């Protein structure tokens, strides 16, 4: 299972790097909502990593990031997640507070899957937002990554 999670996070980071660079290169044409969603993908991933490790995130859930740190934060997220995957028992329960300060408990495995699913969901929203603004969406499908 750990190897599969590693592949999923490498897939996500691969397309985050491409999408981040595309947003930087086409900043004036990119819809505001797409940029917000992309920042949210990166900050939410960071927040979830920190919930697992017990650290405090330096980012807000919907924080507007400077585009200069898109790829840096994505690389940090990937590195931290891979460390978690290699070192953690995936069935370990994690107790954390959500953004509304409500306490929850989930396993590392469930949190990691949530991060993958969450990121894919929002990349899909970005693709739709691109289409709605007459911008050709980037291919970000897992199967394309595996080809």
mmCIF file of N, CA, C and O in Angstrom, residues 9-105:
data_model
loop_
_atom_site.group_PDB
_atom_site.id
_atom_site.type_symbol
_atom_site.label_atom_id
_atom_site.label_comp_id
_atom_site.label_asym_id
_atom_site.label_seq_id
_atom_site.Cartn_x
_atom_site.Cartn_y
_atom_site.Cartn_z
ATOM 1 N N UNK A 9 1.164 10.277 -4.856
ATOM 2 C CA UNK A 9 1.688 11.598 -4.521
ATOM 3 C C UNK A 9 2.697 12.092 -5.551
ATOM 4 O O UNK A 9 2.768 13.293 -5.827
ATOM 5 N N UNK A 10 3.445 11.185 -6.161
ATOM 6 C CA UNK A 10 4.334 11.593 -7.252
ATOM 7 C C UNK A 10 3.517 12.066 -8.451
ATOM 8 O O UNK A 10 3.876 13.052 -9.104
ATOM 9 N N UNK A 11 2.406 11.388 -8.732
ATOM 10 C CA UNK A 11 1.482 11.815 -9.786
ATOM 11 C C UNK A 11 0.950 13.214 -9.503
ATOM 12 O O UNK A 11 1.001 14.104 -10.361
ATOM 13 N N UNK A 12 0.450 13.433 -8.299
ATOM 14 C CA UNK A 12 -0.108 14.736 -7.946
ATOM 15 C C UNK A 12 0.928 15.840 -8.060
ATOM 16 O O UNK A 12 0.655 16.912 -8.620
ATOM 17 N N UNK A 13 2.116 15.600 -7.555
ATOM 18 C CA UNK A 13 3.172 16.604 -7.607
ATOM 19 C C UNK A 13 3.590 16.886 -9.052
ATOM 20 O O UNK A 13 3.827 18.043 -9.415
ATOM 21 N N UNK A 14 3.668 15.849 -9.854
ATOM 22 C CA UNK A 14 4.029 16.017 -11.268
ATOM 23 C C UNK A 14 3.107 17.034 -11.935
ATOM 24 O O UNK A 14 3.567 17.987 -12.582
ATOM 25 N N UNK A 15 1.802 16.853 -11.764
ATOM 26 C CA UNK A 15 0.859 17.759 -12.403
ATOM 27 C C UNK A 15 0.750 19.103 -11.680
ATOM 28 O O UNK A 15 0.470 20.127 -12.319
ATOM 29 N N UNK A 16 0.997 19.130 -10.381
ATOM 30 C CA UNK A 16 1.031 20.418 -9.684
ATOM 31 C C UNK A 16 2.180 21.275 -10.216
ATOM 32 O O UNK A 16 2.031 22.489 -10.381
ATOM 33 N N UNK A 17 3.321 20.637 -10.481
ATOM 34 C CA UNK A 17 4.462 21.381 -11.017
ATOM 35 C C UNK A 17 4.127 21.968 -12.392
ATOM 36 O O UNK A 17 4.407 23.135 -12.667
ATOM 37 N N UNK A 18 3.509 21.164 -13.232
ATOM 38 C CA UNK A 18 3.136 21.622 -14.578
ATOM 39 C C UNK A 18 2.081 22.723 -14.489
ATOM 40 O O UNK A 18 2.191 23.763 -15.158
ATOM 41 N N UNK A 19 1.063 22.503 -13.692
ATOM 42 C CA UNK A 19 -0.014 23.479 -13.553
ATOM 43 C C UNK A 19 0.498 24.780 -12.928
ATOM 44 O O UNK A 19 0.155 25.877 -13.385
ATOM 45 N N UNK A 20 1.338 24.679 -11.916
ATOM 46 C CA UNK A 20 1.913 25.869 -11.294
ATOM 47 C C UNK A 20 2.711 26.692 -12.287
ATOM 48 O O UNK A 20 2.581 27.923 -12.343
ATOM 49 N N UNK A 21 3.519 26.014 -13.092
ATOM 50 C CA UNK A 21 4.313 26.721 -14.094
ATOM 51 C C UNK A 21 3.418 27.360 -15.150
ATOM 52 O O UNK A 21 3.656 28.484 -15.585
ATOM 53 N N UNK A 22 2.363 26.652 -15.531
ATOM 54 C CA UNK A 22 1.420 27.194 -16.513
ATOM 55 C C UNK A 22 0.744 28.458 -15.973
ATOM 56 O O UNK A 22 0.607 29.457 -16.694
ATOM 57 N N UNK A 23 0.350 28.423 -14.724
ATOM 58 C CA UNK A 23 -0.293 29.590 -14.109
ATOM 59 C C UNK A 23 0.673 30.773 -14.093
ATOM 60 O O UNK A 23 0.297 31.903 -14.392
ATOM 61 N N UNK A 24 1.927 30.519 -13.777
ATOM 62 C CA UNK A 24 2.936 31.574 -13.759
ATOM 63 C C UNK A 24 3.122 32.166 -15.165
ATOM 64 O O UNK A 24 3.140 33.380 -15.347
ATOM 65 N N UNK A 25 3.235 31.301 -16.158
ATOM 66 C CA UNK A 25 3.508 31.755 -17.523
ATOM 67 C C UNK A 25 2.313 32.448 -18.172
ATOM 68 O O UNK A 25 2.496 33.211 -19.119
ATOM 69 N N UNK A 26 1.104 32.174 -17.696
ATOM 70 C CA UNK A 26 -0.107 32.753 -18.280
ATOM 71 C C UNK A 26 -0.910 33.530 -17.241
ATOM 72 O O UNK A 26 -2.133 33.578 -17.297
ATOM 73 N N UNK A 27 -0.213 34.134 -16.322
ATOM 74 C CA UNK A 27 -0.840 34.774 -15.154
ATOM 75 C C UNK A 27 -1.986 35.722 -15.523
ATOM 76 O O UNK A 27 -3.017 35.739 -14.863
ATOM 77 N N UNK A 28 -1.834 36.477 -16.566
ATOM 78 C CA UNK A 28 -2.862 37.470 -16.922
ATOM 79 C C UNK A 28 -4.142 36.838 -17.447
ATOM 80 O O UNK A 28 -5.215 37.417 -17.317
ATOM 81 N N UNK A 29 -4.046 35.650 -18.052
ATOM 82 C CA UNK A 29 -5.231 34.997 -18.614
ATOM 83 C C UNK A 29 -5.912 34.042 -17.637
ATOM 84 O O UNK A 29 -7.047 33.623 -17.855
ATOM 85 N N UNK A 30 -5.215 33.665 -16.580
ATOM 86 C CA UNK A 30 -5.724 32.646 -15.651
ATOM 87 C C UNK A 30 -6.871 33.223 -14.833
ATOM 88 O O UNK A 30 -6.728 34.274 -14.209
ATOM 89 N N UNK A 31 -8.011 32.526 -14.816
ATOM 90 C CA UNK A 31 -9.128 33.006 -13.990
ATOM 91 C C UNK A 31 -8.732 33.052 -12.507
ATOM 92 O O UNK A 31 -7.993 32.195 -12.019
ATOM 93 N N UNK A 32 -9.249 34.057 -11.825
ATOM 94 C CA UNK A 32 -8.958 34.238 -10.403
ATOM 95 C C UNK A 32 -9.294 32.969 -9.615
ATOM 96 O O UNK A 32 -8.541 32.550 -8.740
ATOM 97 N N UNK A 33 -10.427 32.354 -9.928
ATOM 98 C CA UNK A 33 -10.859 31.162 -9.193
ATOM 99 C C UNK A 33 -9.878 30.008 -9.378
ATOM 100 O O UNK A 33 -9.608 29.267 -8.428
ATOM 101 N N UNK A 34 -9.335 29.857 -10.577
ATOM 102 C CA UNK A 34 -8.356 28.785 -10.822
ATOM 103 C C UNK A 34 -7.115 28.974 -9.966
ATOM 104 O O UNK A 34 -6.594 28.015 -9.384
ATOM 105 N N UNK A 35 -6.656 30.205 -9.886
ATOM 106 C CA UNK A 35 -5.474 30.496 -9.078
ATOM 107 C C UNK A 35 -5.767 30.213 -7.604
ATOM 108 O O UNK A 35 -4.939 29.644 -6.889
ATOM 109 N N UNK A 36 -6.950 30.630 -7.136
ATOM 110 C CA UNK A 36 -7.345 30.374 -5.745
ATOM 111 C C UNK A 36 -7.395 28.873 -5.461
ATOM 112 O O UNK A 36 -6.931 28.419 -4.407
ATOM 113 N N UNK A 37 -7.960 28.115 -6.375
ATOM 114 C CA UNK A 37 -8.057 26.664 -6.198
ATOM 115 C C UNK A 37 -6.680 26.021 -6.163
ATOM 116 O O UNK A 37 -6.420 25.109 -5.373
ATOM 117 N N UNK A 38 -5.787 26.493 -7.031
ATOM 118 C CA UNK A 38 -4.437 25.921 -7.042
ATOM 119 C C UNK A 38 -3.719 26.222 -5.728
ATOM 120 O O UNK A 38 -3.092 25.324 -5.148
ATOM 121 N N UNK A 39 -3.822 27.454 -5.249
ATOM 122 C CA UNK A 39 -3.217 27.790 -3.950
ATOM 123 C C UNK A 39 -3.803 26.902 -2.853
ATOM 124 O O UNK A 39 -3.070 26.413 -1.976
ATOM 125 N N UNK A 40 -5.106 26.671 -2.915
ATOM 126 C CA UNK A 40 -5.777 25.837 -1.918
ATOM 127 C C UNK A 40 -5.260 24.390 -1.953
ATOM 128 O O UNK A 40 -5.066 23.777 -0.898
ATOM 129 N N UNK A 41 -5.019 23.855 -3.137
ATOM 130 C CA UNK A 41 -4.440 22.509 -3.246
ATOM 131 C C UNK A 41 -3.130 22.453 -2.456
ATOM 132 O O UNK A 41 -2.898 21.517 -1.671
ATOM 133 N N UNK A 42 -2.284 23.433 -2.670
ATOM 134 C CA UNK A 42 -0.960 23.439 -2.032
ATOM 135 C C UNK A 42 -1.047 23.673 -0.529
ATOM 136 O O UNK A 42 -0.378 22.974 0.249
ATOM 137 N N UNK A 43 -1.852 24.642 -0.109
ATOM 138 C CA UNK A 43 -1.919 24.937 1.326
ATOM 139 C C UNK A 43 -2.621 23.826 2.104
ATOM 140 O O UNK A 43 -2.199 23.476 3.211
ATOM 141 N N UNK A 44 -3.678 23.265 1.526
ATOM 142 C CA UNK A 44 -4.382 22.180 2.219
ATOM 143 C C UNK A 44 -3.466 20.964 2.391
ATOM 144 O O UNK A 44 -3.463 20.330 3.458
ATOM 145 N N UNK A 45 -2.693 20.649 1.376
ATOM 146 C CA UNK A 45 -1.752 19.526 1.476
ATOM 147 C C UNK A 45 -0.773 19.784 2.616
ATOM 148 O O UNK A 45 -0.510 18.901 3.446
ATOM 149 N N UNK A 46 -0.259 21.003 2.692
ATOM 150 C CA UNK A 46 0.664 21.357 3.760
ATOM 151 C C UNK A 46 0.008 21.227 5.129
ATOM 152 O O UNK A 46 0.600 20.692 6.074
ATOM 153 N N UNK A 47 -1.208 21.695 5.241
ATOM 154 C CA UNK A 47 -1.940 21.622 6.516
ATOM 155 C C UNK A 47 -2.140 20.167 6.936
ATOM 156 O O UNK A 47 -1.930 19.805 8.103
ATOM 157 N N UNK A 48 -2.530 19.303 5.992
ATOM 158 C CA UNK A 48 -2.729 17.891 6.323
ATOM 159 C C UNK A 48 -1.424 17.219 6.729
ATOM 160 O O UNK A 48 -1.392 16.419 7.675
ATOM 161 N N UNK A 49 -0.331 17.527 6.023
ATOM 162 C CA UNK A 49 0.968 16.974 6.440
ATOM 163 C C UNK A 49 1.256 17.357 7.883
ATOM 164 O O UNK A 49 1.697 16.517 8.680
ATOM 165 N N UNK A 50 1.017 18.614 8.207
ATOM 166 C CA UNK A 50 1.303 19.090 9.557
ATOM 167 C C UNK A 50 0.375 18.479 10.599
ATOM 168 O O UNK A 50 0.780 18.269 11.741
ATOM 169 N N UNK A 51 -0.839 18.196 10.223
ATOM 170 C CA UNK A 51 -1.735 17.509 11.158
ATOM 171 C C UNK A 51 -1.195 16.119 11.484
ATOM 172 O O UNK A 51 -1.258 15.667 12.627
ATOM 173 N N UNK A 52 -0.679 15.450 10.480
ATOM 174 C CA UNK A 52 -0.122 14.106 10.709
ATOM 175 C C UNK A 52 1.114 14.177 11.588
ATOM 176 O O UNK A 52 1.277 13.378 12.508
ATOM 177 N N UNK A 53 2.007 15.142 11.315
ATOM 178 C CA UNK A 53 3.272 15.217 12.054
ATOM 179 C C UNK A 53 3.150 15.935 13.388
ATOM 180 O O UNK A 53 4.076 15.904 14.198
ATOM 181 N N UNK A 54 2.010 16.593 13.608
ATOM 182 C CA UNK A 54 1.822 17.322 14.857
ATOM 183 C C UNK A 54 2.426 18.714 14.837
ATOM 184 O O UNK A 54 2.479 19.383 15.867
ATOM 185 N N UNK A 55 2.869 19.156 13.681
ATOM 186 C CA UNK A 55 3.432 20.506 13.543
ATOM 187 C C UNK A 55 2.314 21.506 13.267
ATOM 188 O O UNK A 55 1.191 21.130 12.943
ATOM 189 N N UNK A 56 2.648 22.775 13.347
ATOM 190 C CA UNK A 56 1.708 23.847 13.038
ATOM 191 C C UNK A 56 2.028 24.345 11.632
ATOM 192 O O UNK A 56 3.179 24.650 11.328
ATOM 193 N N UNK A 57 1.017 24.421 10.798
ATOM 194 C CA UNK A 57 1.213 24.908 9.428
ATOM 195 C C UNK A 57 1.388 26.416 9.432
ATOM 196 O O UNK A 57 0.781 27.128 10.230
ATOM 197 N N UNK A 58 2.208 26.890 8.513
ATOM 198 C CA UNK A 58 2.397 28.331 8.336
ATOM 199 C C UNK A 58 1.424 28.905 7.322
ATOM 200 O O UNK A 58 1.535 30.062 6.950
ATOM 201 N N UNK A 59 0.495 28.080 6.845
ATOM 202 C CA UNK A 59 -0.407 28.496 5.774
ATOM 203 C C UNK A 59 -1.863 28.385 6.200
ATOM 204 O O UNK A 59 -2.235 27.498 6.959
ATOM 205 N N UNK A 60 -2.667 29.306 5.663
ATOM 206 C CA UNK A 60 -4.112 29.244 5.851
ATOM 207 C C UNK A 60 -4.736 28.403 4.753
ATOM 208 O O UNK A 60 -4.156 28.237 3.673
ATOM 209 N N UNK A 61 -5.919 27.878 5.012
ATOM 210 C CA UNK A 61 -6.592 26.975 4.079
ATOM 211 C C UNK A 61 -6.788 27.614 2.703
ATOM 212 O O UNK A 61 -6.572 26.967 1.683
ATOM 213 N N UNK A 62 -7.176 28.861 2.640
ATOM 214 C CA UNK A 62 -7.429 29.566 1.374
ATOM 215 C C UNK A 62 -6.448 30.715 1.179
ATOM 216 O O UNK A 62 -6.748 31.710 0.528
ATOM 217 N N UNK A 63 -5.247 30.569 1.709
ATOM 218 C CA UNK A 63 -4.226 31.607 1.591
ATOM 219 C C UNK A 63 -3.848 31.848 0.131
ATOM 220 O O UNK A 63 -3.686 30.903 -0.647
ATOM 221 N N UNK A 64 -3.703 33.099 -0.222
ATOM 222 C CA UNK A 64 -3.230 33.471 -1.564
ATOM 223 C C UNK A 64 -1.710 33.439 -1.545
ATOM 224 O O UNK A 64 -1.085 34.193 -0.809
ATOM 225 N N UNK A 65 -1.144 32.560 -2.339
ATOM 226 C CA UNK A 65 0.299 32.386 -2.360
ATOM 227 C C UNK A 65 0.940 33.210 -3.465
ATOM 228 O O UNK A 65 0.355 33.384 -4.540
ATOM 229 N N UNK A 66 2.144 33.669 -3.210
ATOM 230 C CA UNK A 66 2.957 34.279 -4.256
ATOM 231 C C UNK A 66 3.335 33.154 -5.219
ATOM 232 O O UNK A 66 3.778 32.078 -4.787
ATOM 233 N N UNK A 67 3.177 33.377 -6.496
ATOM 234 C CA UNK A 67 3.448 32.325 -7.481
ATOM 235 C C UNK A 67 4.895 31.834 -7.426
ATOM 236 O O UNK A 67 5.183 30.720 -7.851
ATOM 237 N N UNK A 68 5.798 32.629 -6.860
ATOM 238 C CA UNK A 68 7.203 32.231 -6.748
ATOM 239 C C UNK A 68 7.386 31.008 -5.850
ATOM 240 O O UNK A 68 8.403 30.322 -5.948
ATOM 241 N N UNK A 69 6.411 30.751 -4.981
ATOM 242 C CA UNK A 69 6.569 29.609 -4.075
ATOM 243 C C UNK A 69 5.724 28.398 -4.466
ATOM 244 O O UNK A 69 5.755 27.378 -3.776
ATOM 245 N N UNK A 70 4.981 28.480 -5.570
ATOM 246 C CA UNK A 70 4.149 27.342 -5.985
ATOM 247 C C UNK A 70 4.958 26.048 -6.000
ATOM 248 O O UNK A 70 4.613 25.074 -5.332
ATOM 249 N N UNK A 71 5.999 26.009 -6.811
ATOM 250 C CA UNK A 71 6.751 24.771 -6.983
ATOM 251 C C UNK A 71 7.568 24.420 -5.745
ATOM 252 O O UNK A 71 7.762 23.249 -5.439
ATOM 253 N N UNK A 72 8.010 25.439 -5.017
ATOM 254 C CA UNK A 72 8.758 25.197 -3.768
ATOM 255 C C UNK A 72 7.855 24.509 -2.749
ATOM 256 O O UNK A 72 8.240 23.491 -2.155
ATOM 257 N N UNK A 73 6.661 25.050 -2.534
ATOM 258 C CA UNK A 73 5.745 24.460 -1.559
ATOM 259 C C UNK A 73 5.308 23.068 -2.007
ATOM 260 O O UNK A 73 5.227 22.149 -1.180
ATOM 261 N N UNK A 74 5.057 22.893 -3.304
ATOM 262 C CA UNK A 74 4.683 21.566 -3.776
ATOM 263 C C UNK A 74 5.804 20.564 -3.511
ATOM 264 O O UNK A 74 5.549 19.451 -3.065
ATOM 265 N N UNK A 75 7.056 20.938 -3.759
ATOM 266 C CA UNK A 75 8.189 20.044 -3.489
ATOM 267 C C UNK A 75 8.304 19.738 -1.995
ATOM 268 O O UNK A 75 8.568 18.597 -1.611
ATOM 269 N N UNK A 76 8.094 20.755 -1.157
ATOM 270 C CA UNK A 76 8.133 20.530 0.295
ATOM 271 C C UNK A 76 7.016 19.575 0.718
ATOM 272 O O UNK A 76 7.240 18.678 1.539
ATOM 273 N N UNK A 77 5.828 19.787 0.155
ATOM 274 C CA UNK A 77 4.703 18.906 0.472
ATOM 275 C C UNK A 77 5.023 17.467 0.101
ATOM 276 O O UNK A 77 4.779 16.544 0.886
ATOM 277 N N UNK A 78 5.547 17.268 -1.107
ATOM 278 C CA UNK A 78 5.865 15.912 -1.558
ATOM 279 C C UNK A 78 6.919 15.275 -0.657
ATOM 280 O O UNK A 78 6.762 14.133 -0.216
ATOM 281 N N UNK A 79 7.981 16.008 -0.374
ATOM 282 C CA UNK A 79 9.061 15.467 0.464
ATOM 283 C C UNK A 79 8.530 15.068 1.839
ATOM 284 O O UNK A 79 8.827 13.969 2.337
ATOM 285 N N UNK A 80 7.723 15.939 2.447
ATOM 286 C CA UNK A 80 7.163 15.648 3.769
ATOM 287 C C UNK A 80 6.216 14.450 3.711
ATOM 288 O O UNK A 80 6.240 13.584 4.580
ATOM 289 N N UNK A 81 5.391 14.383 2.678
ATOM 290 C CA UNK A 81 4.450 13.268 2.560
ATOM 291 C C UNK A 81 5.194 11.957 2.359
ATOM 292 O O UNK A 81 4.819 10.937 2.957
ATOM 293 N N UNK A 82 6.226 11.955 1.539
ATOM 294 C CA UNK A 82 6.997 10.720 1.329
ATOM 295 C C UNK A 82 7.669 10.278 2.620
ATOM 296 O O UNK A 82 7.723 9.081 2.916
ATOM 297 N N UNK A 83 8.143 11.217 3.408
ATOM 298 C CA UNK A 83 8.721 10.884 4.721
ATOM 299 C C UNK A 83 7.659 10.256 5.617
ATOM 300 O O UNK A 83 7.915 9.247 6.291
ATOM 301 N N UNK A 84 6.469 10.838 5.615
ATOM 302 C CA UNK A 84 5.361 10.281 6.401
ATOM 303 C C UNK A 84 5.069 8.852 5.944
ATOM 304 O O UNK A 84 4.952 7.939 6.770
ATOM 305 N N UNK A 85 4.942 8.653 4.651
ATOM 306 C CA UNK A 85 4.613 7.327 4.117
ATOM 307 C C UNK A 85 5.675 6.308 4.510
ATOM 308 O O UNK A 85 5.352 5.192 4.930
ATOM 309 N N UNK A 86 6.938 6.680 4.392
ATOM 310 C CA UNK A 86 8.020 5.746 4.707
ATOM 311 C C UNK A 86 8.104 5.428 6.201
ATOM 312 O O UNK A 86 8.426 4.295 6.573
ATOM 313 N N UNK A 87 7.789 6.407 7.047
ATOM 314 C CA UNK A 87 8.035 6.241 8.484
ATOM 315 C C UNK A 87 6.814 5.910 9.329
ATOM 316 O O UNK A 87 6.964 5.435 10.449
ATOM 317 N N UNK A 88 5.632 6.175 8.836
ATOM 318 C CA UNK A 88 4.437 6.019 9.671
ATOM 319 C C UNK A 88 3.769 4.665 9.458
ATOM 320 O O UNK A 88 3.845 4.084 8.379
ATOM 321 N N UNK A 89 3.121 4.200 10.498
ATOM 322 C CA UNK A 89 2.185 3.095 10.377
ATOM 323 C C UNK A 89 0.906 3.718 9.840
ATOM 324 O O UNK A 89 0.324 4.596 10.480
ATOM 325 N N UNK A 90 0.475 3.304 8.668
ATOM 326 C CA UNK A 90 -0.664 3.937 8.011
ATOM 327 C C UNK A 90 -1.973 3.778 8.782
ATOM 328 O O UNK A 90 -2.927 4.506 8.533
ATOM 329 N N UNK A 91 -2.002 2.857 9.716
ATOM 330 C CA UNK A 91 -3.220 2.647 10.505
ATOM 331 C C UNK A 91 -3.226 3.426 11.819
ATOM 332 O O UNK A 91 -4.174 3.333 12.598
ATOM 333 N N UNK A 92 -2.192 4.219 12.044
ATOM 334 C CA UNK A 92 -2.118 5.035 13.253
ATOM 335 C C UNK A 92 -3.208 6.105 13.239
ATOM 336 O O UNK A 92 -3.351 6.823 12.240
ATOM 337 N N UNK A 93 -3.962 6.217 14.336
ATOM 338 C CA UNK A 93 -4.959 7.302 14.389
ATOM 339 C C UNK A 93 -4.279 8.643 14.633
ATOM 340 O O UNK A 93 -3.319 8.738 15.396
ATOM 341 N N UNK A 94 -4.789 9.658 13.963
ATOM 342 C CA UNK A 94 -4.305 11.025 14.129
ATOM 343 C C UNK A 94 -5.456 11.860 14.674
ATOM 344 O O UNK A 94 -6.560 11.835 14.134
ATOM 345 N N UNK A 95 -5.193 12.566 15.751
ATOM 346 C CA UNK A 95 -6.180 13.458 16.348
ATOM 347 C C UNK A 95 -5.785 14.879 15.957
ATOM 348 O O UNK A 95 -4.630 15.265 16.109
ATOM 349 N N UNK A 96 -6.738 15.630 15.438
ATOM 350 C CA UNK A 96 -6.426 16.971 14.947
ATOM 351 C C UNK A 96 -7.655 17.864 15.074
ATOM 352 O O UNK A 96 -8.770 17.386 15.245
ATOM 353 N N UNK A 97 -7.400 19.162 14.964
ATOM 354 C CA UNK A 97 -8.471 20.142 14.925
ATOM 355 C C UNK A 97 -8.636 20.599 13.481
ATOM 356 O O UNK A 97 -7.650 20.898 12.811
ATOM 357 N N UNK A 98 -9.872 20.672 13.022
ATOM 358 C CA UNK A 98 -10.098 21.181 11.673
ATOM 359 C C UNK A 98 -10.032 22.715 11.696
ATOM 360 O O UNK A 98 -9.750 23.315 12.735
ATOM 361 N N UNK A 99 -10.314 23.336 10.562
ATOM 362 C CA UNK A 99 -10.209 24.801 10.473
ATOM 363 C C UNK A 99 -11.226 25.521 11.349
ATOM 364 O O UNK A 99 -11.058 26.694 11.663
ATOM 365 N N UNK A 100 -12.270 24.807 11.777
ATOM 366 C CA UNK A 100 -13.275 25.401 12.680
ATOM 367 C C UNK A 100 -13.002 25.043 14.135
ATOM 368 O O UNK A 100 -13.844 25.248 14.998
ATOM 369 N N UNK A 101 -11.830 24.438 14.365
ATOM 370 C CA UNK A 101 -11.370 24.068 15.714
ATOM 371 C C UNK A 101 -12.185 22.929 16.330
ATOM 372 O O UNK A 101 -12.270 22.799 17.544
ATOM 373 N N UNK A 102 -12.751 22.068 15.477
ATOM 374 C CA UNK A 102 -13.464 20.877 15.932
ATOM 375 C C UNK A 102 -12.485 19.711 15.859
ATOM 376 O O UNK A 102 -11.786 19.543 14.855
ATOM 377 N N UNK A 103 -12.440 18.890 16.916
ATOM 378 C CA UNK A 103 -11.502 17.781 16.947
ATOM 379 C C UNK A 103 -12.068 16.566 16.209
ATOM 380 O O UNK A 103 -13.252 16.235 16.336
ATOM 381 N N UNK A 104 -11.173 15.921 15.444
ATOM 382 C CA UNK A 104 -11.508 14.699 14.715
ATOM 383 C C UNK A 104 -10.384 13.695 14.861
ATOM 384 O O UNK A 104 -9.273 14.037 15.283
ATOM 385 N N UNK A 105 -10.689 12.468 14.466
ATOM 386 C CA UNK A 105 -9.699 11.384 14.456
ATOM 387 C C UNK A 105 -9.837 10.629 13.144
ATOM 388 O O UNK A 105 -10.933 10.224 12.763
#
